[in-house]
């Protein structure tokens, strides 16, 4: 897949805040050292590292970790090429557009509320531009839909995907969103969800809703660290 499309910076206010405070405390450390304030310089250098290391890991996730996560989730699905796919909280289309490359005869629904603070440059226009850049616009639908109230019929989706969306929703809402994912999943269908929190609950809710959990494990090169749940609806 090309990398001309931009999939945004997740939680960009935090990354920006960490980078900014890291830069300021680094400057403070240099000035303190020049003024002969060794203990202050040391303390400020430790504080700078405490901000810059997570900022750097966050940037690494955006530059390459999220593409690896996409490939890991999509590789776990056995594709026919004509599936109906749903990306819940699609943002700029990381998972949905990747899936669209694998379903030349299928249909991909990308749904989101396009929250600006969750992803830099978030919006339906950017997702549509990315779909054109990736050459998959003919089979991608993008709509404003809440994960807690999906607009698709029962058992109508072959593959449900989601990354870093559900933790943005409160506990009751996450339970509803998990139930909605299970509701729309067709017999024999697969759901793959990655997130930085709440995946134990998610695996339990999927099981309660009749799905079989196949995998629940850490995703490498993610920051903050994510875990993903892979489940299927038995035929
Ligand atoms: C951190 S971004 C991740 C975007 C994309 N999945 C990715 O991994 O690049 C989280 C996304 O979830 C969306 N979101 C948050 N709450 C939502 C809800 N209740 N329903 C649908 N989307 C939601 C945000 O608008 C944002 O696009």
JSON list of C-alpha atoms in Angstrom, two decimals, residues 111-201:
[
{"chain": "A", "resi": 111, "resn": "UNK", "atom": "CA", "xyz": [-18.02, 5.42, 10.32]},
{"chain": "A", "resi": 112, "resn": "UNK", "atom": "CA", "xyz": [-16.87, 8.04, 12.79]},
{"chain": "A", "resi": 113, "resn": "UNK", "atom": "CA", "xyz": [-17.91, 11.13, 14.75]},
{"chain": "A", "resi": 114, "resn": "UNK", "atom": "CA", "xyz": [-14.73, 12.92, 13.51]},
{"chain": "A", "resi": 115, "resn": "UNK", "atom": "CA", "xyz": [-13.64, 14.25, 16.94]},
{"chain": "A", "resi": 116, "resn": "UNK", "atom": "CA", "xyz": [-10.88, 16.81, 16.33]},
{"chain": "A", "resi": 117, "resn": "UNK", "atom": "CA", "xyz": [-8.91, 16.17, 19.52]},
{"chain": "A", "resi": 118, "resn": "UNK", "atom": "CA", "xyz": [-8.75, 12.38, 18.92]},
{"chain": "A", "resi": 119, "resn": "UNK", "atom": "CA", "xyz": [-6.86, 12.59, 15.63]},
{"chain": "A", "resi": 120, "resn": "UNK", "atom": "CA", "xyz": [-5.09, 15.47, 13.88]},
{"chain": "A", "resi": 121, "resn": "UNK", "atom": "CA", "xyz": [-6.90, 16.77, 10.79]},
{"chain": "A", "resi": 122, "resn": "UNK", "atom": "CA", "xyz": [-9.86, 14.53, 11.54]},
{"chain": "A", "resi": 123, "resn": "UNK", "atom": "CA", "xyz": [-12.81, 14.71, 9.14]},
{"chain": "A", "resi": 124, "resn": "UNK", "atom": "CA", "xyz": [-14.73, 12.91, 6.45]},
{"chain": "A", "resi": 125, "resn": "UNK", "atom": "CA", "xyz": [-13.07, 14.98, 3.70]},
{"chain": "A", "resi": 126, "resn": "UNK", "atom": "CA", "xyz": [-9.64, 13.71, 4.64]},
{"chain": "A", "resi": 127, "resn": "UNK", "atom": "CA", "xyz": [-10.84, 10.13, 4.68]},
{"chain": "A", "resi": 128, "resn": "UNK", "atom": "CA", "xyz": [-12.32, 10.58, 1.19]},
{"chain": "A", "resi": 129, "resn": "UNK", "atom": "CA", "xyz": [-9.09, 12.18, -0.07]},
{"chain": "A", "resi": 130, "resn": "UNK", "atom": "CA", "xyz": [-7.10, 9.26, 1.35]},
{"chain": "A", "resi": 131, "resn": "UNK", "atom": "CA", "xyz": [-9.49, 6.82, -0.38]},
{"chain": "A", "resi": 132, "resn": "UNK", "atom": "CA", "xyz": [-8.77, 8.54, -3.71]},
{"chain": "A", "resi": 133, "resn": "UNK", "atom": "CA", "xyz": [-5.00, 8.52, -3.04]},
{"chain": "A", "resi": 134, "resn": "UNK", "atom": "CA", "xyz": [-5.12, 4.81, -2.25]},
{"chain": "A", "resi": 135, "resn": "UNK", "atom": "CA", "xyz": [-7.22, 4.11, -5.35]},
{"chain": "A", "resi": 136, "resn": "UNK", "atom": "CA", "xyz": [-10.15, 2.57, -3.43]},
{"chain": "A", "resi": 137, "resn": "UNK", "atom": "CA", "xyz": [-12.73, 5.39, -3.43]},
{"chain": "A", "resi": 138, "resn": "UNK", "atom": "CA", "xyz": [-15.13, 3.37, -5.60]},
{"chain": "A", "resi": 139, "resn": "UNK", "atom": "CA", "xyz": [-15.81, 0.89, -2.80]},
{"chain": "A", "resi": 140, "resn": "UNK", "atom": "CA", "xyz": [-15.63, 3.06, 0.35]},
{"chain": "A", "resi": 141, "resn": "UNK", "atom": "CA", "xyz": [-18.60, 4.77, 2.04]},
{"chain": "A", "resi": 142, "resn": "UNK", "atom": "CA", "xyz": [-17.81, 7.31, 4.78]},
{"chain": "A", "resi": 143, "resn": "UNK", "atom": "CA", "xyz": [-20.57, 8.40, 7.15]},
{"chain": "A", "resi": 144, "resn": "UNK", "atom": "CA", "xyz": [-21.06, 10.23, 10.45]},
{"chain": "A", "resi": 145, "resn": "UNK", "atom": "CA", "xyz": [-22.29, 7.47, 12.75]},
{"chain": "A", "resi": 146, "resn": "UNK", "atom": "CA", "xyz": [-21.85, 6.83, 16.48]},
{"chain": "A", "resi": 147, "resn": "UNK", "atom": "CA", "xyz": [-20.21, 3.50, 17.40]},
{"chain": "A", "resi": 148, "resn": "UNK", "atom": "CA", "xyz": [-22.97, 3.05, 19.99]},
{"chain": "A", "resi": 149, "resn": "UNK", "atom": "CA", "xyz": [-25.71, 3.10, 17.35]},
{"chain": "A", "resi": 150, "resn": "UNK", "atom": "CA", "xyz": [-24.54, 1.59, 14.09]},
{"chain": "A", "resi": 151, "resn": "UNK", "atom": "CA", "xyz": [-26.73, 2.16, 11.04]},
{"chain": "A", "resi": 152, "resn": "UNK", "atom": "CA", "xyz": [-26.28, -1.28, 9.47]},
{"chain": "A", "resi": 153, "resn": "UNK", "atom": "CA", "xyz": [-28.68, -4.27, 9.62]},
{"chain": "A", "resi": 154, "resn": "UNK", "atom": "CA", "xyz": [-28.16, -7.28, 11.90]},
{"chain": "A", "resi": 155, "resn": "UNK", "atom": "CA", "xyz": [-25.58, -9.82, 10.65]},
{"chain": "A", "resi": 156, "resn": "UNK", "atom": "CA", "xyz": [-24.79, -7.83, 7.51]},
{"chain": "A", "resi": 157, "resn": "UNK", "atom": "CA", "xyz": [-21.02, -7.31, 7.90]},
{"chain": "A", "resi": 158, "resn": "UNK", "atom": "CA", "xyz": [-18.30, -9.89, 7.21]},
{"chain": "A", "resi": 159, "resn": "UNK", "atom": "CA", "xyz": [-15.40, -8.05, 8.87]},
{"chain": "A", "resi": 160, "resn": "UNK", "atom": "CA", "xyz": [-15.64, -5.44, 11.67]},
{"chain": "A", "resi": 161, "resn": "UNK", "atom": "CA", "xyz": [-12.47, -3.46, 12.40]},
{"chain": "A", "resi": 162, "resn": "UNK", "atom": "CA", "xyz": [-11.61, -0.75, 14.93]},
{"chain": "A", "resi": 163, "resn": "UNK", "atom": "CA", "xyz": [-8.48, 0.84, 16.39]},
{"chain": "A", "resi": 164, "resn": "UNK", "atom": "CA", "xyz": [-8.11, 3.35, 19.22]},
{"chain": "A", "resi": 165, "resn": "UNK", "atom": "CA", "xyz": [-11.79, 4.29, 19.15]},
{"chain": "A", "resi": 166, "resn": "UNK", "atom": "CA", "xyz": [-13.59, 2.59, 22.03]},
{"chain": "A", "resi": 167, "resn": "UNK", "atom": "CA", "xyz": [-11.49, 3.99, 24.90]},
{"chain": "A", "resi": 168, "resn": "UNK", "atom": "CA", "xyz": [-12.90, 7.41, 24.01]},
{"chain": "A", "resi": 169, "resn": "UNK", "atom": "CA", "xyz": [-16.37, 6.25, 25.09]},
{"chain": "A", "resi": 170, "resn": "UNK", "atom": "CA", "xyz": [-17.62, 5.80, 28.69]},
{"chain": "A", "resi": 171, "resn": "UNK", "atom": "CA", "xyz": [-18.14, 2.29, 30.11]},
{"chain": "A", "resi": 172, "resn": "UNK", "atom": "CA", "xyz": [-21.86, 2.02, 29.34]},
{"chain": "A", "resi": 173, "resn": "UNK", "atom": "CA", "xyz": [-21.27, 3.36, 25.85]},
{"chain": "A", "resi": 174, "resn": "UNK", "atom": "CA", "xyz": [-18.40, 0.93, 25.21]},
{"chain": "A", "resi": 175, "resn": "UNK", "atom": "CA", "xyz": [-20.67, -1.97, 26.18]},
{"chain": "A", "resi": 176, "resn": "UNK", "atom": "CA", "xyz": [-23.26, -0.71, 23.69]},
{"chain": "A", "resi": 177, "resn": "UNK", "atom": "CA", "xyz": [-20.60, -0.28, 20.98]},
{"chain": "A", "resi": 178, "resn": "UNK", "atom": "CA", "xyz": [-19.33, -3.85, 21.55]},
{"chain": "A", "resi": 179, "resn": "UNK", "atom": "CA", "xyz": [-22.91, -5.10, 21.34]},
{"chain": "A", "resi": 180, "resn": "UNK", "atom": "CA", "xyz": [-23.41, -3.20, 18.09]},
{"chain": "A", "resi": 181, "resn": "UNK", "atom": "CA", "xyz": [-20.26, -4.74, 16.58]},
{"chain": "A", "resi": 182, "resn": "UNK", "atom": "CA", "xyz": [-21.53, -8.20, 17.52]},
{"chain": "A", "resi": 183, "resn": "UNK", "atom": "CA", "xyz": [-25.05, -7.41, 16.25]},
{"chain": "A", "resi": 184, "resn": "UNK", "atom": "CA", "xyz": [-23.94, -6.48, 12.73]},
{"chain": "A", "resi": 185, "resn": "UNK", "atom": "CA", "xyz": [-21.42, -9.34, 12.40]},
{"chain": "A", "resi": 186, "resn": "UNK", "atom": "CA", "xyz": [-22.54, -12.09, 10.01]},
{"chain": "A", "resi": 187, "resn": "UNK", "atom": "CA", "xyz": [-22.18, -15.82, 10.79]},
{"chain": "A", "resi": 188, "resn": "UNK", "atom": "CA", "xyz": [-18.60, -16.80, 9.93]},
{"chain": "A", "resi": 189, "resn": "UNK", "atom": "CA", "xyz": [-17.57, -13.13, 10.17]},
{"chain": "A", "resi": 190, "resn": "UNK", "atom": "CA", "xyz": [-14.54, -11.74, 11.97]},
{"chain": "A", "resi": 191, "resn": "UNK", "atom": "CA", "xyz": [-14.09, -8.79, 14.31]},
{"chain": "A", "resi": 192, "resn": "UNK", "atom": "CA", "xyz": [-10.64, -7.32, 15.09]},
{"chain": "A", "resi": 193, "resn": "UNK", "atom": "CA", "xyz": [-10.39, -4.47, 17.59]},
{"chain": "A", "resi": 194, "resn": "UNK", "atom": "CA", "xyz": [-7.26, -2.84, 18.99]},
{"chain": "A", "resi": 195, "resn": "UNK", "atom": "CA", "xyz": [-7.20, -0.35, 21.85]},
{"chain": "A", "resi": 196, "resn": "UNK", "atom": "CA", "xyz": [-5.06, 1.03, 24.66]},
{"chain": "A", "resi": 197, "resn": "UNK", "atom": "CA", "xyz": [-7.53, 0.06, 27.41]},
{"chain": "A", "resi": 198, "resn": "UNK", "atom": "CA", "xyz": [-10.62, -2.01, 28.04]},
{"chain": "A", "resi": 199, "resn": "UNK", "atom": "CA", "xyz": [-9.83, -5.05, 25.90]},
{"chain": "A", "resi": 200, "resn": "UNK", "atom": "CA", "xyz": [-10.46, -7.49, 28.81]},
{"chain": "A", "resi": 201, "resn": "UNK", "atom": "CA", "xyz": [-14.02, -6.16, 29.01]}
]
